[in-house]
Structures are given as structure tokens and as C-alpha cells.
Short mmCIF file of C-alpha atoms in Angstrom, two decimals:
data_model
loop_
_atom_site.label_atom_id
_atom_site.label_comp_id
_atom_site.label_asym_id
_atom_site.label_seq_id
_atom_site.Cartn_x
_atom_site.Cartn_y
_atom_site.Cartn_z
CA MET A 1 225.74 88.87 134.87
CA THR A 2 221.83 90.30 135.05
CA ALA A 3 221.09 93.55 133.56
CA GLN A 4 222.20 96.24 135.97
CA ASN A 5 219.47 98.86 134.71
CA TYR A 6 215.68 97.86 134.34
CA LEU A 7 212.77 99.84 133.64
CA ILE A 8 209.52 98.55 135.77
CA THR A 9 206.51 99.42 133.22
CA GLY A 10 202.94 100.08 133.65
CA GLY A 11 202.88 98.89 137.21
CA THR A 12 200.46 101.12 139.70
CA LEU A 13 201.96 102.97 142.27
CA PRO A 14 200.72 103.25 145.59
CA ASP A 15 198.66 106.67 144.88
CA GLY A 16 196.66 105.14 142.44
CA THR A 17 198.52 106.04 139.33
CA THR A 18 199.78 104.00 136.43
CA ALA A 19 203.63 104.50 135.39
CA ASP A 20 207.32 103.38 134.91
CA VAL A 21 209.88 103.14 136.69
CA LEU A 22 213.62 103.33 136.21
CA VAL A 23 216.68 101.82 138.00
CA GLU A 24 219.87 102.77 136.86
CA ASP A 25 222.83 101.97 139.25
CA GLY A 26 221.20 100.87 141.74
CA LEU A 27 219.02 104.19 142.32
CA LEU A 28 215.98 105.40 141.38
CA ALA A 29 216.38 107.34 138.31
CA ALA A 30 213.03 108.02 136.70
CA VAL A 31 209.17 107.37 137.94
CA GLY A 32 206.38 108.41 134.99
CA PRO A 33 203.86 107.56 132.22
CA ASP A 34 205.69 106.02 129.09
CA LEU A 35 209.29 106.14 129.84
CA ALA A 36 211.85 105.74 126.91
CA THR A 37 213.80 102.53 127.52
CA PRO A 38 217.80 103.11 127.82
CA VAL A 39 220.11 100.90 125.99
CA GLY A 40 221.01 97.82 127.74
CA THR A 41 217.99 98.02 129.95
CA GLU A 42 215.63 95.35 131.34
CA VAL A 43 212.17 95.84 130.88
CA LEU A 44 210.29 94.38 133.41
CA ASP A 45 205.86 94.31 132.65
CA ALA A 46 204.17 95.26 135.82
CA ALA A 47 200.72 95.61 134.46
CA GLY A 48 198.17 94.77 136.88
CA ARG A 49 200.39 94.78 139.59
CA VAL A 50 201.40 97.47 142.52
CA VAL A 51 204.63 98.48 142.94
CA LEU A 52 205.48 99.41 146.33
CA PRO A 53 208.72 100.87 148.29
CA GLY A 54 210.69 98.37 149.66
CA LEU A 55 208.80 96.68 152.57
CA VAL A 56 210.18 97.05 155.96
CA ASP A 57 210.16 94.89 159.17
CA LEU A 58 210.66 95.96 162.75
CA HIS A 59 210.17 92.73 164.26
CA THR A 60 211.99 89.59 162.85
CA HIS A 61 213.34 87.02 164.67
CA LEU A 62 216.31 84.92 162.77
CA ARG A 63 217.40 82.87 165.76
CA GLN A 64 221.05 83.23 164.80
CA PRO A 65 223.62 82.87 166.65
CA GLY A 66 222.83 79.80 168.75
CA ARG A 67 219.29 78.78 167.42
CA GLU A 68 220.31 77.66 163.67
CA ASP A 69 217.99 74.64 163.91
CA ALA A 70 215.20 76.65 163.50
CA GLU A 71 216.29 79.55 161.38
CA THR A 72 219.65 81.20 160.18
CA VAL A 73 219.90 84.65 158.48
CA GLU A 74 220.39 83.35 155.63
CA THR A 75 217.04 81.59 155.34
CA GLY A 76 215.47 83.81 157.51
CA THR A 77 216.19 87.08 154.71
CA ARG A 78 215.30 84.29 151.95
CA ALA A 79 211.86 84.24 153.33
CA ALA A 80 212.02 88.24 153.91
CA ALA A 81 213.09 89.21 150.27
CA LEU A 82 209.95 86.49 149.11
CA GLY A 83 207.58 88.23 151.28
CA GLY A 84 208.57 91.15 149.86
CA PHE A 85 211.01 92.76 152.71
CA THR A 86 214.29 95.03 151.74
CA SER A 87 214.72 95.38 155.26
CA VAL A 88 214.37 93.49 158.60
CA HIS A 89 215.44 94.27 162.26
CA ALA A 90 216.31 90.78 163.75
CA MET A 91 215.30 90.78 167.43
CA ALA A 92 217.69 90.23 170.13
CA ASN A 93 217.00 87.06 171.35
CA SER A 94 219.25 84.92 170.17
CA THR A 95 221.77 82.77 172.21
CA PRO A 96 224.39 84.49 172.93
CA VAL A 97 221.71 87.46 173.65
CA ALA A 98 222.48 90.16 171.21
CA ASP A 99 223.26 92.96 174.03
CA SER A 100 226.73 93.68 173.17
CA ALA A 101 228.28 95.55 170.01
CA GLY A 102 230.18 92.20 169.32
CA VAL A 103 226.95 90.01 168.92
CA VAL A 104 224.93 92.76 166.73
CA GLU A 105 228.22 93.43 164.11
CA GLN A 106 228.10 89.49 164.08
CA VAL A 107 224.46 89.50 162.99
CA TRP A 108 225.22 92.68 160.94
CA GLN A 109 228.21 90.98 158.85
CA LEU A 110 226.22 87.94 158.20
CA GLY A 111 223.27 89.80 156.55
CA ARG A 112 225.71 91.56 154.23
CA GLU A 113 226.96 88.14 153.44
CA ALA A 114 224.09 86.65 152.63
CA GLY A 115 222.56 89.80 150.42
CA TRP A 116 219.11 88.99 150.39
CA CYS A 117 217.98 92.21 152.44
CA ASP A 118 219.43 94.64 154.98
CA VAL A 119 219.68 93.35 158.47
CA HIS A 120 219.40 95.60 160.90
CA PRO A 121 220.41 94.13 164.44
CA VAL A 122 218.09 94.84 167.46
CA GLY A 123 219.92 95.19 170.52
CA ALA A 124 218.94 93.74 173.78
CA VAL A 125 218.00 96.25 176.44
CA THR A 126 219.23 94.74 179.62
CA VAL A 127 221.77 92.05 179.94
CA GLY A 128 220.88 88.61 179.20
CA LEU A 129 217.38 89.95 178.65
CA GLY A 130 217.27 89.39 182.43
CA GLY A 131 215.74 92.62 183.16
CA GLU A 132 218.69 93.76 186.21
CA ARG A 133 221.32 95.79 184.31
CA LEU A 134 221.35 97.51 180.97
CA ALA A 135 223.09 96.19 178.02
CA GLU A 136 225.89 98.10 176.38
CA LEU A 137 223.46 100.51 174.68
CA GLY A 138 226.01 103.43 173.27
CA ALA A 139 228.34 100.84 172.05
CA MET A 140 225.66 98.59 170.01
CA ALA A 141 224.25 102.19 168.89
CA GLU A 142 228.52 103.18 168.02
CA SER A 143 229.28 100.06 166.29
CA ARG A 144 229.16 99.12 162.84
CA ALA A 145 225.61 97.62 163.21
CA ALA A 146 224.52 101.33 164.11
CA VAL A 147 222.07 99.78 166.49
CA ARG A 148 218.84 102.03 167.13
CA VAL A 149 216.08 99.62 168.09
CA PHE A 150 216.22 98.11 171.47
CA SER A 151 214.07 95.67 173.24
CA ASP A 152 214.06 92.48 175.32
CA ASP A 153 211.10 91.05 173.36
CA GLY A 154 210.52 87.81 174.80
CA MET A 155 210.18 89.35 177.84
CA CYS A 156 209.40 92.32 179.27
CA VAL A 157 211.30 94.88 180.87
CA ALA A 158 208.69 94.88 183.66
CA ASP A 159 210.93 96.83 186.77
CA PRO A 160 210.00 100.56 185.99
CA VAL A 161 213.05 101.99 187.21
CA MET A 162 215.05 99.99 184.64
CA MET A 163 212.50 101.16 182.12
CA ARG A 164 212.86 104.97 182.82
CA ARG A 165 216.78 104.52 182.52
CA ALA A 166 216.30 102.90 178.99
CA LEU A 167 214.20 105.63 177.99
CA GLU A 168 216.38 108.02 179.29
CA TYR A 169 219.82 106.44 178.00
CA VAL A 170 218.50 106.10 174.15
CA LYS A 171 217.65 109.73 173.98
CA ALA A 172 221.46 110.35 173.49
CA PHE A 173 221.77 108.83 170.23
CA ASP A 174 217.95 108.98 168.93
CA GLY A 175 216.94 105.54 169.68
CA VAL A 176 213.68 103.95 170.96
CA ILE A 177 212.42 101.18 172.92
CA ALA A 178 210.46 98.51 171.67
CA GLN A 179 208.42 96.94 174.66
CA HIS A 180 206.99 93.33 174.83
CA ALA A 181 204.49 95.10 176.97
CA GLN A 182 203.73 92.00 179.28
CA GLU A 183 203.41 92.40 183.14
CA PRO A 184 205.09 88.79 184.04
CA GLY A 185 202.86 88.54 187.34
CA LEU A 186 199.69 88.60 185.59
CA THR A 187 200.78 86.00 183.09
CA ASP A 188 202.52 83.19 184.88
CA GLY A 189 201.99 79.98 183.11
CA ALA A 190 199.22 81.47 180.98
CA GLN A 191 198.49 79.75 177.81
CA MET A 192 195.91 81.92 175.61
CA ASN A 193 193.59 84.78 175.84
CA GLU A 194 191.97 84.75 179.14
CA GLY A 195 188.05 84.44 178.86
CA ALA A 196 185.34 82.34 178.84
CA LEU A 197 186.87 79.88 176.02
CA SER A 198 190.00 79.71 178.42
CA SER A 199 187.88 78.07 181.17
CA MET A 200 186.10 75.93 179.30
CA LEU A 201 189.02 74.38 177.50
CA GLY A 202 191.00 74.52 180.92
CA LEU A 203 194.12 76.58 179.46
CA ALA A 204 195.58 79.26 181.95
CA GLY A 205 194.18 82.60 181.02
CA TRP A 206 196.41 85.60 179.66
CA PRO A 207 194.34 88.73 180.50
CA ALA A 208 194.23 91.53 178.49
CA VAL A 209 195.37 93.97 181.38
CA ALA A 210 198.97 92.45 181.16
CA GLU A 211 199.66 94.28 178.08
CA GLU A 212 197.53 97.05 178.96
CA ALA A 213 198.82 97.42 182.43
CA ILE A 214 202.70 97.80 180.44
CA ILE A 215 201.75 100.12 178.06
CA ALA A 216 199.99 102.67 180.83
CA ARG A 217 202.85 102.57 182.76
CA ASP A 218 205.57 103.19 179.72
CA VAL A 219 203.63 105.75 177.67
CA LEU A 220 203.39 107.98 181.06
CA LEU A 221 207.61 107.14 181.70
CA ALA A 222 208.29 108.23 177.96
CA GLN A 223 206.29 111.33 178.56
CA HIS A 224 208.09 111.81 181.58
CA VAL A 225 211.65 111.61 180.50
CA GLY A 226 210.64 112.73 176.88
CA SER A 227 211.83 109.48 174.98
CA ARG A 228 210.26 107.49 172.58
CA LEU A 229 208.46 104.34 173.36
CA HIS A 230 207.49 101.45 170.16
CA VAL A 231 204.98 99.17 171.84
CA CYS A 232 205.83 95.61 170.28
CA HIS A 233 202.48 93.16 168.87
CA VAL A 234 199.70 95.12 170.41
CA SER A 235 196.75 92.60 170.52
CA THR A 236 193.96 94.03 172.29
CA ALA A 237 191.21 96.95 172.15
CA GLY A 238 192.18 98.10 175.20
CA SER A 239 195.81 98.68 174.43
CA VAL A 240 194.62 100.36 171.12
CA GLU A 241 192.70 102.96 172.96
CA LEU A 242 195.67 103.19 175.58
CA ILE A 243 198.14 104.61 172.83
CA ARG A 244 195.10 106.57 171.23
CA TRP A 245 194.90 108.89 174.65
CA ALA A 246 198.40 108.66 174.49
CA LYS A 247 199.02 110.10 171.08
CA GLN A 248 196.33 112.72 171.37
CA ARG A 249 198.44 114.23 174.51
CA GLY A 250 201.74 114.33 172.28
CA ILE A 251 203.65 111.57 173.75
CA ASP A 252 205.89 110.14 171.53
CA VAL A 253 204.82 106.48 171.40
CA THR A 254 204.32 104.13 168.36
CA ALA A 255 202.94 100.98 167.81
CA GLU A 256 202.70 97.76 165.97
CA ALA A 257 200.09 94.96 165.54
CA THR A 258 201.01 91.67 163.50
CA PRO A 259 199.33 90.21 160.44
CA HIS A 260 198.09 87.10 162.73
CA HIS A 261 196.57 89.39 165.22
CA LEU A 262 194.54 91.19 162.52
CA LEU A 263 192.71 87.97 160.81
CA LEU A 264 192.88 84.94 163.64
CA THR A 265 190.53 84.83 166.88
CA GLU A 266 191.32 82.78 169.94
CA GLU A 267 188.37 80.36 168.35
CA LEU A 268 191.60 78.41 166.92
CA VAL A 269 192.89 77.33 170.18
CA ARG A 270 189.73 74.75 170.16
CA THR A 271 191.75 72.74 168.16
CA TYR A 272 194.66 72.36 170.51
CA ASN A 273 196.89 72.84 167.68
CA PRO A 274 200.20 74.76 168.86
CA VAL A 275 200.72 76.50 165.67
CA TYR A 276 198.31 78.53 167.05
CA LYS A 277 199.96 79.31 170.52
CA VAL A 278 202.01 82.74 170.16
CA ASN A 279 202.71 85.65 172.49
CA PRO A 280 200.41 88.11 172.78
CA PRO A 281 197.90 84.84 172.30
CA LEU A 282 194.98 85.13 169.89
CA ARG A 283 192.53 87.42 171.46
CA ARG A 284 188.68 88.14 170.62
CA GLU A 285 186.79 89.35 167.42
CA ALA A 286 186.65 92.57 168.74
CA ASP A 287 190.27 92.94 169.31
CA VAL A 288 190.69 91.82 165.60
CA MET A 289 188.55 94.69 164.69
CA ALA A 290 190.20 97.10 167.15
CA LEU A 291 193.89 96.55 165.03
CA ARG A 292 192.17 97.09 161.88
CA GLU A 293 190.42 100.20 162.87
CA GLY A 294 193.70 101.44 164.51
CA LEU A 295 195.90 101.00 161.95
CA ALA A 296 193.63 102.82 159.10
CA ASP A 297 193.07 105.67 161.76
CA GLY A 298 197.22 105.69 162.39
CA THR A 299 196.65 104.80 166.32
CA ILE A 300 198.34 101.80 165.15
CA ASP A 301 201.58 102.70 163.25
CA THR A 302 203.22 100.23 161.27
CA ILE A 303 202.87 96.01 160.57
CA GLY A 304 205.46 94.22 162.72
CA THR A 305 205.98 90.22 161.64
CA ASP A 306 206.69 88.93 164.90
CA HIS A 307 208.36 86.05 162.52
CA ALA A 308 209.09 83.26 165.22
CA PRO A 309 210.44 80.32 163.58
CA HIS A 310 210.56 77.08 165.77
CA THR A 311 211.58 73.35 165.12
CA ALA A 312 209.21 70.81 164.93
CA GLU A 313 210.50 69.47 168.25
CA THR A 314 209.46 72.73 170.33
CA LYS A 315 206.29 73.20 168.28
CA GLU A 316 204.67 70.28 167.44
CA CYS A 317 204.12 68.73 170.72
CA GLU A 318 201.19 68.78 173.81
CA TRP A 319 200.14 72.48 173.64
CA THR A 320 200.87 73.32 177.16
CA VAL A 321 205.01 73.09 176.86
CA ALA A 322 204.69 73.76 172.79
CA ALA A 323 206.91 77.13 172.03
CA MET A 324 205.09 80.56 171.48
CA GLY A 325 205.12 81.68 167.89
CA MET A 326 204.64 81.89 164.31
CA THR A 327 206.36 82.16 161.38
CA GLY A 328 205.17 85.36 159.03
CA LEU A 329 207.34 86.84 156.58
CA GLU A 330 206.09 85.38 153.87
CA THR A 331 202.56 85.59 154.06
CA ALA A 332 202.84 89.01 155.80
CA LEU A 333 201.08 91.08 152.47
CA PRO A 334 198.78 88.62 151.70
CA VAL A 335 197.31 88.84 155.16
CA VAL A 336 197.43 92.52 155.01
CA GLN A 337 195.92 92.32 151.89
CA LEU A 338 192.80 90.35 152.89
CA ALA A 339 192.61 92.18 156.38
CA LEU A 340 192.56 95.82 155.34
CA VAL A 341 192.98 96.16 151.68
CA ASP A 342 190.12 94.03 150.30
CA THR A 343 187.58 94.86 153.01
CA GLY A 344 188.29 98.90 152.30
CA LEU A 345 189.78 100.19 155.33
CA MET A 346 192.78 100.94 153.53
CA ASP A 347 194.49 101.76 150.21
CA TRP A 348 197.86 100.92 148.50
CA ALA A 349 199.19 104.22 149.97
CA GLY A 350 198.19 103.22 153.28
CA ILE A 351 199.94 99.82 152.96
CA SER A 352 202.86 101.89 151.79
CA ARG A 353 202.56 103.79 155.18
CA ILE A 354 202.56 101.08 157.18
CA LEU A 355 204.79 98.63 155.81
CA SER A 356 207.64 101.25 154.72
CA SER A 357 208.19 104.57 155.54
CA THR A 358 206.93 104.32 158.92
CA PRO A 359 208.96 101.65 160.01
CA ALA A 360 212.06 103.12 158.15
CA ARG A 361 211.08 106.67 160.20
CA ILE A 362 210.61 104.59 163.46
CA ALA A 363 214.03 102.78 163.37
CA ARG A 364 215.33 106.23 162.36
CA LEU A 365 216.77 104.75 158.37
CA ALA A 366 215.40 107.88 156.60
CA ASP A 367 217.66 109.46 158.81
CA GLN A 368 220.81 107.79 157.47
CA GLY A 369 219.52 108.14 153.64
CA ARG A 370 218.20 105.14 153.21
CA ILE A 371 214.42 105.52 152.11
CA SER A 372 212.63 109.07 151.45
CA PRO A 373 210.83 110.16 154.74
CA ASP A 374 207.49 110.16 153.07
CA GLY A 375 208.06 106.58 151.27
CA VAL A 376 207.35 108.14 148.33
CA PHE A 377 209.76 106.97 145.06
CA GLU A 378 212.11 110.18 145.49
CA ILE A 379 214.63 110.04 142.52
CA GLY A 380 218.15 109.19 143.35
CA ALA A 381 216.70 107.24 146.29
CA PRO A 382 218.03 103.60 146.57
CA ALA A 383 215.77 101.22 144.43
CA ASN A 384 214.37 99.27 146.90
CA LEU A 385 211.16 97.99 145.17
CA THR A 386 208.58 95.62 145.76
CA VAL A 387 206.32 94.31 142.91
CA TYR A 388 203.15 92.75 144.10
CA ASP A 389 199.96 90.76 142.23
CA PRO A 390 197.07 91.70 144.29
CA THR A 391 194.70 89.74 141.86
CA VAL A 392 196.21 86.30 142.50
CA THR A 393 194.69 83.48 144.82
CA ARG A 394 197.35 80.80 146.38
CA THR A 395 197.12 78.24 149.00
CA VAL A 396 199.37 78.22 151.92
CA ASP A 397 201.94 75.17 151.83
CA PRO A 398 204.24 75.94 154.22
CA GLU A 399 207.22 73.09 153.23
CA ARG A 400 207.36 75.36 149.91
CA HIS A 401 208.34 78.44 152.32
CA ALA A 402 212.26 79.36 152.14
CA THR A 403 212.20 79.80 155.95
CA LYS A 404 213.38 76.85 157.89
CA SER A 405 210.51 76.27 160.06
CA ARG A 406 207.15 75.10 159.15
CA ASN A 407 205.03 76.65 162.11
CA SER A 408 203.24 78.53 159.98
CA PRO A 409 199.28 79.01 161.09
CA TYR A 410 198.12 79.75 157.63
CA ARG A 411 198.63 76.24 156.33
CA GLY A 412 195.98 75.20 153.84
CA MET A 413 194.00 78.61 153.73
CA GLU A 414 193.47 80.71 150.47
CA LEU A 415 195.05 83.88 150.52
CA PRO A 416 194.89 86.63 148.14
CA GLY A 417 198.08 88.05 146.28
CA GLN A 418 201.55 87.38 145.85
CA VAL A 419 205.05 88.83 145.43
CA THR A 420 206.24 88.88 142.13
CA ASP A 421 209.60 90.76 142.12
CA VAL A 422 212.21 92.73 144.47
CA PHE A 423 214.88 94.90 143.89
CA ASN A 424 217.26 95.38 146.99
CA HIS A 425 219.80 99.11 145.95
CA GLY A 426 218.46 98.21 142.40
CA HIS A 427 219.15 94.46 142.50
CA PRO A 428 216.86 91.79 141.86
CA VAL A 429 216.72 89.38 144.56
CA VAL A 430 213.61 88.02 143.56
CA ARG A 431 212.52 87.98 139.95
CA ASP A 432 209.14 86.07 138.24
CA ARG A 433 207.78 84.59 142.16
CA ALA A 434 211.27 83.22 142.75
CA LEU A 435 213.95 83.93 144.45
CA ALA A 436 217.14 85.57 142.10
CA THR A 437 220.58 86.20 143.41
CA PRO A 438 221.61 88.04 146.10
CA ARG A 439 222.85 91.50 146.04
CA GLN A 440 226.90 91.18 145.11
CA GLN A 441 229.30 92.27 147.82
CA HIS A 442 230.89 94.85 145.60
CA GLN A 443 227.04 96.91 145.50
CA GLN A 444 227.48 96.42 149.50
CA ASN A 445 229.92 99.50 150.01
CA HIS A 446 229.44 100.55 153.58
CA GLN A 447 232.42 103.03 153.99
CA THR A 448 230.65 104.45 157.08
CA GLY A 449 229.29 101.78 158.87
CA THR A 450 225.92 102.17 158.18
CA THR A 451 224.07 99.88 155.74
CA GLN A 452 221.36 101.54 153.57
CA GLN A 453 217.59 100.67 153.65
#
């Protein structure tokens, strides 16, 4: 058995100070300089590394049940742990769809059994993602999975009446609707960002207004009914401006950007390599810059990986028939460092905010005692910690990733930084850059039917 108590020494905290962090019985026992080492405590030297609150992803596709050839909860959460995530939200577009209490409880239980990180199922908004009837929102909220985030991701809730009803319904239990903003009538057959390049390549264009029109409608609906709206994978400069406008008017809207939309542009589509085919599509350089600025000034609240694993059969084929999506859990923090930290746009306190405390707040994890509301190292809180070395540089090799799928757009790219250690409720799931052991089942005491972040 590994030691139950740990002292992480000499690490740099998000605020830039150097301190030790003591973990006892799965909780944060002390934070400060030159802490004494209690008897029986294992010491981890974190000098030169950043110690962050465990990362939280609001947007992960784990594919199980039904798509185990592409990913499972086990393999997906192994990838999450290696990426520094102690909590992930599993999107509902599985087979069967997670539109009932039974399916979300199955996913929740699979996460507990895997033990690499906490898994919070996202419930579907409509039955079968069909957009015609509301799913069992209340039953999923009251289930052991305690669902608070609902999304038809992969499909837009295009009917405004249906969207209004969903926003009204989730108010009863402080839920949030996470919208995949894509007007279907404007994107039928779309293959890439609409513009001069799409015309040159002969690929059907995906206009920015298809995303922006839905965001404009939905922020007004959220204002009208007084409910919470979360916009998934924002990808255009116009979307950033709409969200900024809504926030200035006090509308309760939050938004996320993906790592790949912070770094990659439509120019990669010139290769016709379907690894770059994603929904929403890679946009222009100006959109990338607008997303970065939006994160830096707080308009965009968080990073969601939109980790979307696919089999080789569905991805390594002709562009027009290839599946949309990229893997991203294991490369998220290095990409964020490259796009935001190394460019001087954000410091590590900002990264802690957008990758830990804010997504936890949006998902109402803080309200259930899972993480301090402001993401700081709160004494007595569960010890969910990510130790990260920002000084190293690695070449991305998807063949070595823990995810089942290999559709990483960063293959062969040099990225900065590496997660070295991850503690999930005080248990080391990653040690010295490699998977260690999952949390023991006796540590997953879940008497009330809700997991801890």
C-alpha cells in the first residue's frame, strides 16, 4: 500500500508563491512554507513545478455505453488523469443516449469503479437527442449521479420553444443547459469554416453566423426565463462579442472554448487530413486571437476539452465522410500553456480559474462541498491536486496516449509542459509522469449519492 499522507514541497502555487502542501487522510491539512514532515508522510519534491487545484472538464466524450470501440470510461478517465483532470463531465451522446436516470447512473457507477477521476454524467436535454421531447431532467437530477448539466451536444436544441422549456425546467434544481450552438439549417452538409479557403478547397462552408445566431437567441431566452445558459465550444470572434454583450447586461450565461480552437486554424484543412475535421470547425486566425482575449478578460469562463475519440475506421478516411472530433484530454494543459501562459495573456492563477474553480462552480460542484468556490487550497477540503512541470518540452505521440483513439491533431508537434503527479481525494493516481493506481473503493464513500470533486 502507498502512504496515505503526502507532503508536496517547494511547489509554486497559482498565486506565484512557493509553499509546501500537506495531504492527510485525503484532505488538505496545511499549506505554507517549510512545513514539518509528520511521521509516516511521503515527500514529493515539486521544486520548479506548479501545484494547481485538480482540473475540471465540463465537456468530455467517454463514448460508453455503446461506443466502447472508440473509448470507455476506464480508458477515458486514465487519459483524464494523465492530463491533470480530477473531474470530468461525460457528454450524453452515447448509445443509448444518457436521457434517463438509468443511463446516467450507469456512467456514474462506471466512473466510480474505474477510480481514476470523478465522472459526472451530463444528461441529454431531449429524448434521444431528437429535439422533440424533453428528457427525464428531474429524474436525472434526483438520481445518484445528481446531474446538474444537461446538453444535446453533437446536436443543437434548435426549437426555441423546446429550449425555453428546458431552461425553465432546470431552474427547479439549479441546473444549467449547455448548448451546442449550431443552427442546423445553415450547416447542412457543412465541412469546414465558410470563407475563401472553403471555396478554394471545394468543401461546403460552415458559416460563423450558424453559431452566433443560436447564441443570440439563447442568451435572450435565458434572460427572459431567468435561467442559466452555458455555451459549449465557442469558436468565432462574433460569438465572443455576443457573450460579452450578454454579460454586460447581467444575463446568466457562461461559455467555454476548446484547446484546439485556441491554437489551430482552418489553414490546416489544406492538407485534407481528417484529423483536423471537428465540430465546430477550425476557424480563422482572428477567431483564435479573439478566443484567447475572451478567456483573458473573463468573457469566456472556462476551457472544455471536447475530447472526442473515434476509431481509425471512422476517422482515417475521405474528409467528407470522416467523423468530426479530436482527442484532447492529455494535451489540454500544454496547449493552454502555449496559447495563454507563454504568450503572457494569463498567469497560473488565471489558469486555475478557467480550468478548475470556474467549471466546478458552473457544474455546482462547489455547492456540494467538492471544491472551494474560489479554487484556492482550502484547509479541510478534498485534496484534488495537479502538479505540473511547465519547463519541459515534449513531442506529441498519440500512440503513447492512454485514450483508446489516436485522432490527436497535435501528432508530431512540440508542446511545453507535462503533468507529473495528480492526487484524487488525496490518492496519487499519477506519480512521476505515469499512471499509478486508481482510488481504492473504500475511499469512495458515497453515502449521500453524490461524488466529491
